[in-house]
């Protein structure tokens, strides 16, 4: 085999590499949601009071009499993590593009990730510029939720084919899952409103949403109960639907996580919303997003992972 051909083949990332990078994208997307809430509960949201600079004339934190060093470090660290996520997302996109055989759907899903990081950075900058207005913080979190959802789908896409999706479960069950997704989105939106009206604004001087917290919490709790009910109905149907092992495992994980999330939320509220519980609550919320996305993709089958064809390998050798 010619040396050029061997080098070219080695330079092509394997599906395992693409999957590893996709998982890294998912983990870091979830992680920045958690670090974002750490910024908020520590009142570090304006640790870097300008954007894209940290302080006027400086991209990095500087000693300032009105801004605590710890707040600067926490906020600036969150900004640096955005750069790390962008680097990983670009690496995943490059790997998906270079992997054989070329798969349009995989590349498109991978392309969303770096574009989403840029969009999130802009939203984050806007949030700082409007002094952490509640609606900007809510938008910031919901954008992260969408990216986490799409990153979970990207991870699944690295292990499946490109055929039109065929239902693993009957159509009524897939429709029930669609309702579950809508309820999940509603739970997250109500959760951001509870946060907007609650005590942790990211900065002590930030105005809060002028709505009664108990009413918002009750509405949020009712939506969580609706999620649990829909999940229970899906589980009853699942017993007679001949599901795959992957779908069964994902369903079990969803049941455990939503119960844990509900317990954390209840304890958090009755303890007066302590900072550590808020962080745990957001962490559990990100995991619920992931597992709900996996329920969605595991209920459909797109065929086996495509393998490089003889023609593709030959073309690669000729190109080299």
PDB file of C-alpha atoms in Angstrom:
ATOM      1  CA  UNK A   1       0.000   0.000   0.000  1.00  0.00           C
ATOM      2  CA  UNK A   2       1.437   3.455  -0.907  1.00  0.00           C
ATOM      3  CA  UNK A   3       2.623   5.528   2.040  1.00  0.00           C
ATOM      4  CA  UNK A   4       0.420   8.477   1.030  1.00  0.00           C
ATOM      5  CA  UNK A   5      -2.638   6.239   0.994  1.00  0.00           C
ATOM      6  CA  UNK A   6      -1.815   4.788   4.417  1.00  0.00           C
ATOM      7  CA  UNK A   7      -1.285   8.243   5.882  1.00  0.00           C
ATOM      8  CA  UNK A   8      -4.567   9.463   4.443  1.00  0.00           C
ATOM      9  CA  UNK A   9      -6.482   6.538   5.877  1.00  0.00           C
ATOM     10  CA  UNK A  10      -4.905   6.962   9.286  1.00  0.00           C
ATOM     11  CA  UNK A  11      -5.814  10.651   9.304  1.00  0.00           C
ATOM     12  CA  UNK A  12      -9.479   9.801   8.886  1.00  0.00           C
ATOM     13  CA  UNK A  13     -11.157   9.679  12.311  1.00  0.00           C
ATOM     14  CA  UNK A  14     -12.973   6.484  13.199  1.00  0.00           C
ATOM     15  CA  UNK A  15     -16.653   6.439  14.267  1.00  0.00           C
ATOM     16  CA  UNK A  16     -15.418   5.805  17.812  1.00  0.00           C
ATOM     17  CA  UNK A  17     -13.491   9.075  17.766  1.00  0.00           C
ATOM     18  CA  UNK A  18     -16.526  10.938  16.469  1.00  0.00           C
ATOM     19  CA  UNK A  19     -18.672   9.389  19.203  1.00  0.00           C
ATOM     20  CA  UNK A  20     -16.140  10.268  21.902  1.00  0.00           C
ATOM     21  CA  UNK A  21     -16.095  13.878  20.736  1.00  0.00           C
ATOM     22  CA  UNK A  22     -19.899  13.985  20.573  1.00  0.00           C
ATOM     23  CA  UNK A  23     -20.079  12.730  24.163  1.00  0.00           C
ATOM     24  CA  UNK A  24     -17.536  15.400  25.156  1.00  0.00           C
ATOM     25  CA  UNK A  25     -19.753  18.028  23.533  1.00  0.00           C
ATOM     26  CA  UNK A  26     -22.780  16.758  25.466  1.00  0.00           C
ATOM     27  CA  UNK A  27     -20.920  16.653  28.792  1.00  0.00           C
ATOM     28  CA  UNK A  28     -19.495  20.156  28.392  1.00  0.00           C
ATOM     29  CA  UNK A  29     -22.844  21.590  27.268  1.00  0.00           C
ATOM     30  CA  UNK A  30     -24.407  20.184  30.426  1.00  0.00           C
ATOM     31  CA  UNK A  31     -21.458  21.335  32.526  1.00  0.00           C
ATOM     32  CA  UNK A  32     -21.743  24.963  31.465  1.00  0.00           C
ATOM     33  CA  UNK A  33     -25.373  24.986  32.602  1.00  0.00           C
ATOM     34  CA  UNK A  34     -24.180  23.908  36.041  1.00  0.00           C
ATOM     35  CA  UNK A  35     -21.315  26.422  36.141  1.00  0.00           C
ATOM     36  CA  UNK A  36     -23.794  29.063  35.011  1.00  0.00           C
ATOM     37  CA  UNK A  37     -25.971  28.441  38.056  1.00  0.00           C
ATOM     38  CA  UNK A  38     -22.862  28.568  40.265  1.00  0.00           C
ATOM     39  CA  UNK A  39     -22.234  32.028  38.835  1.00  0.00           C
ATOM     40  CA  UNK A  40     -25.793  32.972  39.744  1.00  0.00           C
ATOM     41  CA  UNK A  41     -25.997  31.614  43.304  1.00  0.00           C
ATOM     42  CA  UNK A  42     -22.633  33.148  44.239  1.00  0.00           C
ATOM     43  CA  UNK A  43     -23.741  36.596  42.982  1.00  0.00           C
ATOM     44  CA  UNK A  44     -20.905  36.525  40.453  1.00  0.00           C
ATOM     45  CA  UNK A  45     -22.982  37.387  37.402  1.00  0.00           C
ATOM     46  CA  UNK A  46     -21.317  40.789  37.068  1.00  0.00           C
ATOM     47  CA  UNK A  47     -17.874  39.598  38.171  1.00  0.00           C
ATOM     48  CA  UNK A  48     -16.906  40.683  34.676  1.00  0.00           C
ATOM     49  CA  UNK A  49     -19.186  43.712  34.235  1.00  0.00           C
ATOM     50  CA  UNK A  50     -18.577  44.193  30.500  1.00  0.00           C
ATOM     51  CA  UNK A  51     -18.582  42.001  27.406  1.00  0.00           C
ATOM     52  CA  UNK A  52     -16.672  40.784  25.422  1.00  0.00           C
ATOM     53  CA  UNK A  53     -14.035  42.306  27.703  1.00  0.00           C
ATOM     54  CA  UNK A  54     -14.022  41.450  31.386  1.00  0.00           C
ATOM     55  CA  UNK A  55     -13.350  45.047  32.381  1.00  0.00           C
ATOM     56  CA  UNK A  56     -13.082  48.094  30.123  1.00  0.00           C
ATOM     57  CA  UNK A  57      -9.689  47.814  28.475  1.00  0.00           C
ATOM     58  CA  UNK A  58      -8.973  44.287  29.767  1.00  0.00           C
ATOM     59  CA  UNK A  59     -10.038  40.866  28.525  1.00  0.00           C
ATOM     60  CA  UNK A  60      -9.066  39.295  31.863  1.00  0.00           C
ATOM     61  CA  UNK A  61      -9.965  40.082  35.475  1.00  0.00           C
ATOM     62  CA  UNK A  62      -8.141  42.989  37.117  1.00  0.00           C
ATOM     63  CA  UNK A  63      -8.093  44.230  40.693  1.00  0.00           C
ATOM     64  CA  UNK A  64     -11.148  46.376  41.289  1.00  0.00           C
ATOM     65  CA  UNK A  65     -12.392  47.891  44.566  1.00  0.00           C
ATOM     66  CA  UNK A  66     -16.065  47.278  43.755  1.00  0.00           C
ATOM     67  CA  UNK A  67     -15.832  43.707  42.425  1.00  0.00           C
ATOM     68  CA  UNK A  68     -14.618  40.857  44.629  1.00  0.00           C
ATOM     69  CA  UNK A  69     -11.794  38.760  43.208  1.00  0.00           C
ATOM     70  CA  UNK A  70     -13.729  35.545  43.781  1.00  0.00           C
ATOM     71  CA  UNK A  71     -16.668  36.852  41.748  1.00  0.00           C
ATOM     72  CA  UNK A  72     -14.304  37.772  38.933  1.00  0.00           C
ATOM     73  CA  UNK A  73     -12.705  34.327  38.949  1.00  0.00           C
ATOM     74  CA  UNK A  74     -16.050  32.512  38.900  1.00  0.00           C
ATOM     75  CA  UNK A  75     -17.533  34.585  36.075  1.00  0.00           C
ATOM     76  CA  UNK A  76     -14.338  34.617  34.013  1.00  0.00           C
ATOM     77  CA  UNK A  77     -13.962  30.854  34.494  1.00  0.00           C
ATOM     78  CA  UNK A  78     -17.435  30.379  33.073  1.00  0.00           C
ATOM     79  CA  UNK A  79     -16.444  32.444  30.043  1.00  0.00           C
ATOM     80  CA  UNK A  80     -13.307  30.366  29.552  1.00  0.00           C
ATOM     81  CA  UNK A  81     -15.396  27.192  29.635  1.00  0.00           C
ATOM     82  CA  UNK A  82     -17.377  28.562  26.695  1.00  0.00           C
ATOM     83  CA  UNK A  83     -14.131  28.657  24.733  1.00  0.00           C
ATOM     84  CA  UNK A  84     -13.339  25.063  25.684  1.00  0.00           C
ATOM     85  CA  UNK A  85     -16.800  23.953  24.539  1.00  0.00           C
ATOM     86  CA  UNK A  86     -16.322  25.804  21.251  1.00  0.00           C
ATOM     87  CA  UNK A  87     -12.993  24.059  20.665  1.00  0.00           C
ATOM     88  CA  UNK A  88     -14.488  20.623  21.364  1.00  0.00           C
ATOM     89  CA  UNK A  89     -17.509  21.396  19.171  1.00  0.00           C
ATOM     90  CA  UNK A  90     -15.245  22.399  16.266  1.00  0.00           C
ATOM     91  CA  UNK A  91     -13.186  19.220  16.728  1.00  0.00           C
ATOM     92  CA  UNK A  92     -16.383  17.156  16.640  1.00  0.00           C
ATOM     93  CA  UNK A  93     -17.540  18.914  13.474  1.00  0.00           C
ATOM     94  CA  UNK A  94     -14.197  18.318  11.775  1.00  0.00           C
ATOM     95  CA  UNK A  95     -14.216  14.653  12.803  1.00  0.00           C
ATOM     96  CA  UNK A  96     -17.781  14.158  11.560  1.00  0.00           C
ATOM     97  CA  UNK A  97     -16.897  15.811   8.244  1.00  0.00           C
ATOM     98  CA  UNK A  98     -13.744  13.721   7.774  1.00  0.00           C
ATOM     99  CA  UNK A  99     -15.197  10.397   8.917  1.00  0.00           C
ATOM    100  CA  UNK A 100     -16.007   7.833   6.221  1.00  0.00           C
ATOM    101  CA  UNK A 101     -18.576   7.365   4.879  1.00  0.00           C
ATOM    102  CA  UNK A 102     -19.628  11.011   4.727  1.00  0.00           C
ATOM    103  CA  UNK A 103     -22.993  11.464   6.465  1.00  0.00           C
ATOM    104  CA  UNK A 104     -24.956  14.662   5.902  1.00  0.00           C
ATOM    105  CA  UNK A 105     -27.199  14.283   8.951  1.00  0.00           C
ATOM    106  CA  UNK A 106     -24.270  13.693  11.287  1.00  0.00           C
ATOM    107  CA  UNK A 107     -22.371  16.688   9.901  1.00  0.00           C
ATOM    108  CA  UNK A 108     -25.418  18.931  10.168  1.00  0.00           C
ATOM    109  CA  UNK A 109     -25.980  17.957  13.794  1.00  0.00           C
ATOM    110  CA  UNK A 110     -22.287  18.520  14.524  1.00  0.00           C
ATOM    111  CA  UNK A 111     -22.405  21.906  12.773  1.00  0.00           C
ATOM    112  CA  UNK A 112     -25.155  23.083  15.120  1.00  0.00           C
ATOM    113  CA  UNK A 113     -22.832  22.726  18.117  1.00  0.00           C
ATOM    114  CA  UNK A 114     -20.197  25.405  17.324  1.00  0.00           C
ATOM    115  CA  UNK A 115     -22.887  27.681  15.910  1.00  0.00           C
ATOM    116  CA  UNK A 116     -24.831  27.190  19.139  1.00  0.00           C
ATOM    117  CA  UNK A 117     -21.769  28.054  21.217  1.00  0.00           C
ATOM    118  CA  UNK A 118     -21.412  31.327  19.310  1.00  0.00           C
ATOM    119  CA  UNK A 119     -25.108  32.079  19.817  1.00  0.00           C
ATOM    120  CA  UNK A 120     -24.819  31.287  23.528  1.00  0.00           C
ATOM    121  CA  UNK A 121     -21.803  33.567  23.870  1.00  0.00           C
ATOM    122  CA  UNK A 122     -23.770  36.400  22.273  1.00  0.00           C
ATOM    123  CA  UNK A 123     -26.767  35.755  24.548  1.00  0.00           C
ATOM    124  CA  UNK A 124     -24.431  35.661  27.533  1.00  0.00           C
ATOM    125  CA  UNK A 125     -22.905  38.973  26.491  1.00  0.00           C
ATOM    126  CA  UNK A 126     -26.365  40.476  26.116  1.00  0.00           C
ATOM    127  CA  UNK A 127     -27.227  39.202  29.600  1.00  0.00           C
ATOM    128  CA  UNK A 128     -24.258  41.062  31.069  1.00  0.00           C
ATOM    129  CA  UNK A 129     -25.014  44.222  29.119  1.00  0.00           C
ATOM    130  CA  UNK A 130     -28.612  44.350  30.424  1.00  0.00           C
ATOM    131  CA  UNK A 131     -27.325  43.774  33.980  1.00  0.00           C
ATOM    132  CA  UNK A 132     -28.739  40.248  34.325  1.00  0.00           C
ATOM    133  CA  UNK A 133     -32.353  41.150  33.557  1.00  0.00           C
ATOM    134  CA  UNK A 134     -34.457  38.109  34.446  1.00  0.00           C
ATOM    135  CA  UNK A 135     -35.696  37.537  30.894  1.00  0.00           C
ATOM    136  CA  UNK A 136     -32.121  37.468  29.558  1.00  0.00           C
ATOM    137  CA  UNK A 137     -31.029  34.902  32.166  1.00  0.00           C
ATOM    138  CA  UNK A 138     -34.079  32.754  31.331  1.00  0.00           C
ATOM    139  CA  UNK A 139     -33.245  32.948  27.618  1.00  0.00           C
ATOM    140  CA  UNK A 140     -29.644  32.009  28.385  1.00  0.00           C
ATOM    141  CA  UNK A 141     -30.698  28.835  30.201  1.00  0.00           C
ATOM    142  CA  UNK A 142     -33.300  27.796  27.631  1.00  0.00           C
ATOM    143  CA  UNK A 143     -30.724  28.145  24.852  1.00  0.00           C
ATOM    144  CA  UNK A 144     -28.478  25.800  26.818  1.00  0.00           C
ATOM    145  CA  UNK A 145     -31.377  23.364  27.201  1.00  0.00           C
ATOM    146  CA  UNK A 146     -31.872  23.282  23.422  1.00  0.00           C
ATOM    147  CA  UNK A 147     -28.165  22.675  22.830  1.00  0.00           C
ATOM    148  CA  UNK A 148     -28.088  19.878  25.426  1.00  0.00           C
ATOM    149  CA  UNK A 149     -31.064  18.261  23.691  1.00  0.00           C
ATOM    150  CA  UNK A 150     -29.420  18.467  20.263  1.00  0.00           C
ATOM    151  CA  UNK A 151     -26.088  17.248  21.648  1.00  0.00           C
ATOM    152  CA  UNK A 152     -27.843  14.141  23.004  1.00  0.00           C
ATOM    153  CA  UNK A 153     -29.318  13.514  19.554  1.00  0.00           C
ATOM    154  CA  UNK A 154     -25.842  14.002  18.053  1.00  0.00           C
ATOM    155  CA  UNK A 155     -24.434  11.318  20.372  1.00  0.00           C
ATOM    156  CA  UNK A 156     -27.122   8.876  19.248  1.00  0.00           C
ATOM    157  CA  UNK A 157     -26.501   9.756  15.591  1.00  0.00           C
ATOM    158  CA  UNK A 158     -22.909   8.540  15.905  1.00  0.00           C
ATOM    159  CA  UNK A 159     -24.167   4.997  16.527  1.00  0.00           C
ATOM    160  CA  UNK A 160     -27.024   4.718  14.037  1.00  0.00           C
ATOM    161  CA  UNK A 161     -27.670   4.807  10.317  1.00  0.00           C
ATOM    162  CA  UNK A 162     -29.184   7.437   8.044  1.00  0.00           C
ATOM    163  CA  UNK A 163     -32.358   5.678   6.954  1.00  0.00           C
ATOM    164  CA  UNK A 164     -35.735   7.364   7.445  1.00  0.00           C
ATOM    165  CA  UNK A 165     -36.757   6.671  11.057  1.00  0.00           C
ATOM    166  CA  UNK A 166     -38.960   3.668  11.732  1.00  0.00           C
ATOM    167  CA  UNK A 167     -40.920   3.532  14.960  1.00  0.00           C
ATOM    168  CA  UNK A 168     -39.674   1.100  17.602  1.00  0.00           C
ATOM    169  CA  UNK A 169     -42.981   1.625  19.405  1.00  0.00           C
ATOM    170  CA  UNK A 170     -46.469   2.196  17.930  1.00  0.00           C
ATOM    171  CA  UNK A 171     -47.474   5.622  16.624  1.00  0.00           C
ATOM    172  CA  UNK A 172     -49.689   6.491  19.649  1.00  0.00           C
ATOM    173  CA  UNK A 173     -46.696   5.974  21.934  1.00  0.00           C
ATOM    174  CA  UNK A 174     -44.524   8.230  19.794  1.00  0.00           C
ATOM    175  CA  UNK A 175     -47.244  10.870  19.953  1.00  0.00           C
ATOM    176  CA  UNK A 176     -47.276  10.505  23.718  1.00  0.00           C
ATOM    177  CA  UNK A 177     -43.523  11.113  23.690  1.00  0.00           C
ATOM    178  CA  UNK A 178     -44.098  14.276  21.648  1.00  0.00           C
ATOM    179  CA  UNK A 179     -46.469  15.504  24.372  1.00  0.00           C
ATOM    180  CA  UNK A 180     -43.838  14.552  26.959  1.00  0.00           C
ATOM    181  CA  UNK A 181     -41.289  16.714  25.132  1.00  0.00           C
ATOM    182  CA  UNK A 182     -43.684  19.675  25.130  1.00  0.00           C
ATOM    183  CA  UNK A 183     -44.323  19.225  28.860  1.00  0.00           C
ATOM    184  CA  UNK A 184     -40.563  19.019  29.470  1.00  0.00           C
ATOM    185  CA  UNK A 185     -40.096  22.356  27.707  1.00  0.00           C
ATOM    186  CA  UNK A 186     -42.920  23.864  29.760  1.00  0.00           C
ATOM    187  CA  UNK A 187     -41.369  22.571  32.994  1.00  0.00           C
ATOM    188  CA  UNK A 188     -38.072  24.219  32.080  1.00  0.00           C
ATOM    189  CA  UNK A 189     -39.700  27.530  31.156  1.00  0.00           C
ATOM    190  CA  UNK A 190     -41.666  27.613  34.425  1.00  0.00           C
ATOM    191  CA  UNK A 191     -38.491  26.692  36.260  1.00  0.00           C
ATOM    192  CA  UNK A 192     -36.715  29.738  34.829  1.00  0.00           C
ATOM    193  CA  UNK A 193     -39.632  31.924  35.942  1.00  0.00           C
ATOM    194  CA  UNK A 194     -39.410  30.534  39.478  1.00  0.00           C
ATOM    195  CA  UNK A 195     -35.716  31.388  39.405  1.00  0.00           C
ATOM    196  CA  UNK A 196     -36.446  34.850  37.999  1.00  0.00           C
ATOM    197  CA  UNK A 197     -38.757  35.613  40.910  1.00  0.00           C
ATOM    198  CA  UNK A 198     -36.575  33.910  43.513  1.00  0.00           C
ATOM    199  CA  UNK A 199     -33.646  35.133  45.590  1.00  0.00           C
ATOM    200  CA  UNK A 200     -30.691  34.132  43.389  1.00  0.00           C
ATOM    201  CA  UNK A 201     -30.360  36.805  40.711  1.00  0.00           C
ATOM    202  CA  UNK A 202     -26.641  36.618  40.003  1.00  0.00           C
ATOM    203  CA  UNK A 203     -26.144  40.068  41.524  1.00  0.00           C
ATOM    204  CA  UNK A 204     -27.720  41.623  44.661  1.00  0.00           C
ATOM    205  CA  UNK A 205     -28.906  44.732  42.774  1.00  0.00           C
ATOM    206  CA  UNK A 206     -30.677  42.900  39.940  1.00  0.00           C
ATOM    207  CA  UNK A 207     -34.479  43.436  39.898  1.00  0.00           C
ATOM    208  CA  UNK A 208     -36.563  40.276  40.187  1.00  0.00           C
ATOM    209  CA  UNK A 209     -39.625  39.110  38.268  1.00  0.00           C
ATOM    210  CA  UNK A 210     -42.638  40.601  40.037  1.00  0.00           C
ATOM    211  CA  UNK A 211     -44.739  37.456  40.368  1.00  0.00           C
ATOM    212  CA  UNK A 212     -45.570  35.426  43.510  1.00  0.00           C
ATOM    213  CA  UNK A 213     -43.048  32.642  43.966  1.00  0.00           C
ATOM    214  CA  UNK A 214     -45.516  30.185  45.624  1.00  0.00           C
ATOM    215  CA  UNK A 215     -47.860  30.424  42.621  1.00  0.00           C
ATOM    216  CA  UNK A 216     -45.018  29.837  40.168  1.00  0.00           C
ATOM    217  CA  UNK A 217     -43.749  26.906  42.238  1.00  0.00           C
ATOM    218  CA  UNK A 218     -47.213  25.321  42.271  1.00  0.00           C
ATOM    219  CA  UNK A 219     -47.522  25.657  38.488  1.00  0.00           C
ATOM    220  CA  UNK A 220     -44.025  24.237  38.056  1.00  0.00           C
ATOM    221  CA  UNK A 221     -44.880  21.318  40.360  1.00  0.00           C
ATOM    222  CA  UNK A 222     -48.081  20.546  38.463  1.00  0.00           C
ATOM    223  CA  UNK A 223     -46.127  20.318  35.225  1.00  0.00           C
ATOM    224  CA  UNK A 224     -43.630  17.968  36.859  1.00  0.00           C
ATOM    225  CA  UNK A 225     -46.548  15.792  37.976  1.00  0.00           C
ATOM    226  CA  UNK A 226     -47.851  15.830  34.393  1.00  0.00           C
ATOM    227  CA  UNK A 227     -44.403  14.655  33.214  1.00  0.00           C
ATOM    228  CA  UNK A 228     -44.473  11.797  35.748  1.00  0.00           C
ATOM    229  CA  UNK A 229     -48.001  10.812  34.722  1.00  0.00           C
ATOM    230  CA  UNK A 230     -47.133  10.775  31.018  1.00  0.00           C
ATOM    231  CA  UNK A 231     -44.009   8.757  31.767  1.00  0.00           C
ATOM    232  CA  UNK A 232     -46.081   6.249  33.750  1.00  0.00           C
ATOM    233  CA  UNK A 233     -48.603   5.851  30.913  1.00  0.00           C
ATOM    234  CA  UNK A 234     -45.742   5.347  28.472  1.00  0.00           C
ATOM    235  CA  UNK A 235     -44.312   2.662  30.751  1.00  0.00           C
ATOM    236  CA  UNK A 236     -47.599   0.759  30.883  1.00  0.00           C
ATOM    237  CA  UNK A 237     -47.765   0.783  27.091  1.00  0.00           C
ATOM    238  CA  UNK A 238     -44.101  -0.181  26.879  1.00  0.00           C
ATOM    239  CA  UNK A 239     -44.751  -3.566  28.486  1.00  0.00           C
ATOM    240  CA  UNK A 240     -46.612  -4.787  25.394  1.00  0.00           C
ATOM    241  CA  UNK A 241     -44.656  -2.917  22.711  1.00  0.00           C
ATOM    242  CA  UNK A 242     -41.594  -5.194  22.390  1.00  0.00           C
ATOM    243  CA  UNK A 243     -39.115  -2.384  23.065  1.00  0.00           C
ATOM    244  CA  UNK A 244     -35.363  -2.599  22.552  1.00  0.00           C
ATOM    245  CA  UNK A 245     -33.065  -3.028  25.543  1.00  0.00           C
ATOM    246  CA  UNK A 246     -31.741   0.484  24.967  1.00  0.00           C
ATOM    247  CA  UNK A 247     -35.244   1.965  25.138  1.00  0.00           C
ATOM    248  CA  UNK A 248     -36.020   0.029  28.328  1.00  0.00           C
ATOM    249  CA  UNK A 249     -32.810   1.201  29.994  1.00  0.00           C
ATOM    250  CA  UNK A 250     -33.472   4.787  28.931  1.00  0.00           C
ATOM    251  CA  UNK A 251     -37.010   4.608  30.285  1.00  0.00           C
ATOM    252  CA  UNK A 252     -35.749   3.296  33.620  1.00  0.00           C
ATOM    253  CA  UNK A 253     -33.198   6.102  33.803  1.00  0.00           C
ATOM    254  CA  UNK A 254     -35.912   8.665  33.030  1.00  0.00           C
ATOM    255  CA  UNK A 255     -38.103   7.354  35.869  1.00  0.00           C
ATOM    256  CA  UNK A 256     -35.263   7.505  38.387  1.00  0.00           C
ATOM    257  CA  UNK A 257     -34.066  10.948  37.323  1.00  0.00           C
ATOM    258  CA  UNK A 258     -37.460  12.646  37.338  1.00  0.00           C
ATOM    259  CA  UNK A 259     -38.162  11.304  40.836  1.00  0.00           C
ATOM    260  CA  UNK A 260     -34.759  12.489  42.051  1.00  0.00           C
ATOM    261  CA  UNK A 261     -35.336  15.863  40.414  1.00  0.00           C
ATOM    262  CA  UNK A 262     -38.739  16.208  42.047  1.00  0.00           C
ATOM    263  CA  UNK A 263     -37.315  15.323  45.450  1.00  0.00           C
ATOM    264  CA  UNK A 264     -34.473  17.823  45.091  1.00  0.00           C
ATOM    265  CA  UNK A 265     -36.898  20.537  44.001  1.00  0.00           C
ATOM    266  CA  UNK A 266     -39.207  19.938  46.948  1.00  0.00           C
ATOM    267  CA  UNK A 267     -36.386  19.881  49.501  1.00  0.00           C
ATOM    268  CA  UNK A 268     -34.876  22.972  47.902  1.00  0.00           C
ATOM    269  CA  UNK A 269     -38.128  24.913  48.277  1.00  0.00           C
ATOM    270  CA  UNK A 270     -38.835  23.894  51.865  1.00  0.00           C
ATOM    271  CA  UNK A 271     -35.259  24.681  52.945  1.00  0.00           C
ATOM    272  CA  UNK A 272     -35.514  28.213  51.584  1.00  0.00           C
ATOM    273  CA  UNK A 273     -33.614  27.643  48.310  1.00  0.00           C
ATOM    274  CA  UNK A 274     -30.060  27.107  49.624  1.00  0.00           C
ATOM    275  CA  UNK A 275     -27.318  27.591  47.048  1.00  0.00           C
ATOM    276  CA  UNK A 276     -26.069  23.987  47.000  1.00  0.00           C
ATOM    277  CA  UNK A 277     -29.566  22.639  46.410  1.00  0.00           C
ATOM    278  CA  UNK A 278     -30.071  25.056  43.513  1.00  0.00           C
ATOM    279  CA  UNK A 279     -26.935  23.715  41.836  1.00  0.00           C
ATOM    280  CA  UNK A 280     -28.094  20.116  42.353  1.00  0.00           C
ATOM    281  CA  UNK A 281     -31.524  21.019  40.977  1.00  0.00           C
ATOM    282  CA  UNK A 282     -30.060  22.427  37.760  1.00  0.00           C
ATOM    283  CA  UNK A 283     -27.722  19.438  37.411  1.00  0.00           C
ATOM    284  CA  UNK A 284     -30.688  17.081  37.710  1.00  0.00           C
ATOM    285  CA  UNK A 285     -32.624  19.216  35.213  1.00  0.00           C
ATOM    286  CA  UNK A 286     -29.854  18.866  32.618  1.00  0.00           C
ATOM    287  CA  UNK A 287     -29.878  15.093  33.106  1.00  0.00           C
ATOM    288  CA  UNK A 288     -33.662  15.017  32.638  1.00  0.00           C
ATOM    289  CA  UNK A 289     -33.208  16.898  29.345  1.00  0.00           C
ATOM    290  CA  UNK A 290     -30.642  14.342  28.204  1.00  0.00           C
ATOM    291  CA  UNK A 291     -32.695  11.294  29.159  1.00  0.00           C
ATOM    292  CA  UNK A 292     -35.873  12.714  27.583  1.00  0.00           C
ATOM    293  CA  UNK A 293     -33.961  13.356  24.361  1.00  0.00           C
ATOM    294  CA  UNK A 294     -32.648   9.790  24.473  1.00  0.00           C
ATOM    295  CA  UNK A 295     -36.194   8.468  24.967  1.00  0.00           C
ATOM    296  CA  UNK A 296     -37.139  10.349  21.819  1.00  0.00           C
ATOM    297  CA  UNK A 297     -34.325   8.939  19.668  1.00  0.00           C
ATOM    298  CA  UNK A 298     -34.490   5.418  21.100  1.00  0.00           C
ATOM    299  CA  UNK A 299     -38.158   5.197  20.091  1.00  0.00           C
ATOM    300  CA  UNK A 300     -37.030   5.368  16.451  1.00  0.00           C
ATOM    301  CA  UNK A 301     -34.700   3.184  14.412  1.00  0.00           C
ATOM    302  CA  UNK A 302     -32.556   4.531  11.573  1.00  0.00           C
ATOM    303  CA  UNK A 303     -30.726   1.362  10.662  1.00  0.00           C
ATOM    304  CA  UNK A 304     -27.207   0.179  11.509  1.00  0.00           C
ATOM    305  CA  UNK A 305     -24.177   2.428  11.492  1.00  0.00           C
ATOM    306  CA  UNK A 306     -22.975   2.669   7.852  1.00  0.00           C
ATOM    307  CA  UNK A 307     -19.551   1.251   7.092  1.00  0.00           C
ATOM    308  CA  UNK A 308     -17.047   2.583   4.545  1.00  0.00           C
ATOM    309  CA  UNK A 309     -17.708   0.994   1.153  1.00  0.00           C
ATOM    310  CA  UNK A 310     -15.079  -0.491  -1.112  1.00  0.00           C
ATOM    311  CA  UNK A 311     -15.665   2.366  -3.536  1.00  0.00           C
ATOM    312  CA  UNK A 312     -15.125   4.956  -0.820  1.00  0.00           C
ATOM    313  CA  UNK A 313     -11.872   3.313   0.249  1.00  0.00           C
ATOM    314  CA  UNK A 314     -10.679   3.126  -3.331  1.00  0.00           C
ATOM    315  CA  UNK A 315     -11.538   6.757  -3.933  1.00  0.00           C
ATOM    316  CA  UNK A 316      -9.606   7.704  -0.809  1.00  0.00           C
ATOM    317  CA  UNK A 317      -6.536   5.884  -2.114  1.00  0.00           C
ATOM    318  CA  UNK A 318      -6.783   7.599  -5.505  1.00  0.00           C
ATOM    319  CA  UNK A 319      -7.171  11.003  -3.855  1.00  0.00           C
ATOM    320  CA  UNK A 320      -4.062  10.353  -1.777  1.00  0.00           C
TER     321      UNK A 320
END
